[in-house]
Amino acid sequence: MEEYSLTDISAALDQKESTIRRWGKLLENAGYQFSKNERSRNYSESDLELFKKVKELTKGLKAELAVAVAFQLLQEPLNEKINIDLEPEILELDVFIQKFNSEYFWNSGQALQQLHQKWGNLKLKYRGQTFPADSDIGKR
């Protein structure tokens, strides 16, 4: 398995090292684990692919949300079927629900479970479908 340095990742993505460090820290805060030695992180091919997804998502989303969505896509590939450029509100809600479910769970969990189930059903309903761009709606 090939390992990459911060400099390698930065060059491959044409991003500043500070940007890669920031994304890496946000990913770790979300629960992602990089391989580390005594002095630095060692990045794998899958880490590079994850950073590529973050870079792609930052074209339409804030860095924090882009990282959260990329990490969630890693955990739940079904979400990749949702058109990220056209449906940021759906992605933002999904990330919020996932975070709420894991970090803010409290005694009335039944209502939260129902909400989560309904959201899962919505994602399954639209699995593999793409949605028209806002600019295309008026052209029909």
Coordinates of C-alpha atoms in Angstrom, one line a residue:
M1 CA 0.0 0.0 0.0
E2 CA 1.4 3.3 -1.1
E3 CA 1.8 6.1 1.5
Y4 CA 1.6 9.8 0.8
S5 CA 3.0 12.8 2.7
L6 CA 1.2 16.0 3.3
T7 CA 3.3 17.5 0.5
D8 CA 2.2 14.7 -1.9
I9 CA -1.5 15.2 -1.1
S10 CA -1.1 19.0 -1.4
A11 CA 0.5 18.6 -4.8
A12 CA -2.0 16.0 -6.1
L13 CA -4.9 18.2 -5.2
D14 CA -3.2 21.6 -6.1
Q15 CA -4.1 22.8 -2.6
K16 CA -2.0 24.5 0.1
E17 CA -0.7 22.3 2.8
S18 CA -2.5 24.4 5.4
T19 CA -5.8 23.6 3.6
I20 CA -5.1 19.9 3.7
R21 CA -4.2 20.1 7.4
R22 CA -7.4 21.9 8.1
W23 CA -9.5 19.4 6.2
G24 CA -7.6 16.6 8.0
K25 CA -8.3 18.1 11.4
L26 CA -12.0 18.5 10.5
L27 CA -12.1 14.8 9.3
E28 CA -10.5 13.7 12.6
N29 CA -13.0 15.7 14.6
A30 CA -15.8 13.9 12.6
G31 CA -14.2 10.6 13.7
Y32 CA -12.0 9.7 10.7
Q33 CA -8.6 8.1 11.6
F34 CA -5.4 8.7 9.7
S35 CA -2.4 6.4 10.0
K36 CA 0.3 8.3 12.1
N37 CA 3.9 7.8 13.1
E38 CA 5.7 9.6 15.9
R39 CA 6.0 12.8 13.8
S40 CA 3.3 13.0 11.2
R41 CA 0.3 11.5 9.5
N42 CA 0.8 9.0 6.7
Y43 CA -1.9 9.2 4.0
S44 CA -3.1 6.3 2.1
E45 CA -4.7 6.0 -1.4
S46 CA -8.2 6.0 0.3
D47 CA -7.2 9.2 2.2
L48 CA -6.3 10.8 -1.0
E49 CA -9.6 9.9 -2.6
L50 CA -11.4 11.3 0.5
F51 CA -9.5 14.6 0.1
K52 CA -10.5 14.6 -3.6
K53 CA -14.1 14.3 -2.6
V54 CA -13.7 17.1 0.0
K55 CA -12.1 19.3 -2.7
E56 CA -15.0 18.6 -5.1
L57 CA -17.6 19.4 -2.4
T58 CA -16.0 22.6 -1.4
K59 CA -16.9 24.0 -4.8
G60 CA -20.5 24.3 -3.6
L61 CA -20.4 23.9 0.2
K62 CA -18.5 25.5 3.1
A63 CA -15.4 23.4 4.2
E64 CA -17.0 22.2 7.4
L65 CA -20.1 20.9 5.6
A66 CA -18.1 19.5 2.7
V67 CA -15.9 17.5 5.1
A68 CA -19.0 16.3 7.0
V69 CA -20.7 15.2 3.8
A70 CA -17.5 13.5 2.5
F71 CA -17.1 11.6 5.7
Q72 CA -20.7 10.6 5.7
L73 CA -20.4 9.4 2.1
L74 CA -17.6 7.2 3.2
Q75 CA -19.8 5.8 5.9
E76 CA -23.0 5.6 3.8
P77 CA -22.2 5.4 0.1
L78 CA -26.0 5.5 -0.8
N79 CA -25.8 9.3 -0.3
E80 CA -23.5 9.5 -3.3
K81 CA -26.6 9.1 -5.5
I82 CA -27.9 12.4 -4.3
N83 CA -26.7 15.2 -6.6
I84 CA -24.6 17.2 -4.2
D85 CA -24.5 20.4 -6.3
L86 CA -28.3 20.6 -6.6
E87 CA -29.4 19.4 -3.2
P88 CA -27.2 21.0 -0.4
E89 CA -30.2 21.4 1.8
I90 CA -30.9 17.7 1.8
L91 CA -27.2 16.9 2.5
E92 CA -27.1 19.5 5.3
L93 CA -30.2 18.0 6.9
D94 CA -28.8 14.5 6.6
V95 CA -25.5 15.5 8.2
F96 CA -27.4 17.3 11.0
I97 CA -29.6 14.2 11.7
Q98 CA -26.5 11.9 11.8
K99 CA -24.7 14.3 14.2
F100 CA -27.9 14.7 16.3
N101 CA -28.4 11.0 16.4
S102 CA -24.9 10.3 17.6
E103 CA -24.1 13.3 19.8
Y104 CA -27.4 14.6 21.2
F105 CA -29.4 11.5 21.8
W106 CA -31.8 11.8 24.7
N107 CA -34.7 10.0 26.4
S108 CA -37.3 10.7 23.8
G109 CA -35.4 8.6 21.3
Q110 CA -38.5 7.1 19.8
A111 CA -39.4 10.3 18.0
L112 CA -35.8 10.7 16.8
Q113 CA -35.8 7.1 15.5
Q114 CA -39.0 7.8 13.6
L115 CA -37.5 10.9 12.1
H116 CA -34.4 9.0 11.1
Q117 CA -36.5 6.2 9.6
K118 CA -38.5 8.6 7.5
W119 CA -35.3 10.3 6.3
G120 CA -33.9 6.9 5.4
N121 CA -37.1 6.0 3.4
L122 CA -36.8 9.3 1.5
K123 CA -33.2 8.6 0.6
L124 CA -34.2 5.1 -0.6
K125 CA -37.1 6.5 -2.6
Y126 CA -34.8 8.8 -4.6
R127 CA -31.9 6.3 -4.8
G128 CA -30.1 6.7 -8.1
Q129 CA -32.3 9.6 -9.3
T130 CA -30.9 13.0 -10.2
F131 CA -32.9 16.2 -9.9
P132 CA -33.1 19.0 -12.4
A133 CA -31.0 22.1 -11.7
D134 CA -32.9 25.1 -10.5
S135 CA -32.0 26.9 -13.7
D136 CA -33.5 24.1 -15.8
I137 CA -36.9 24.2 -14.1
G138 CA -38.1 27.4 -15.9
K139 CA -37.0 26.1 -19.3
R140 CA -39.6 23.3 -19.4

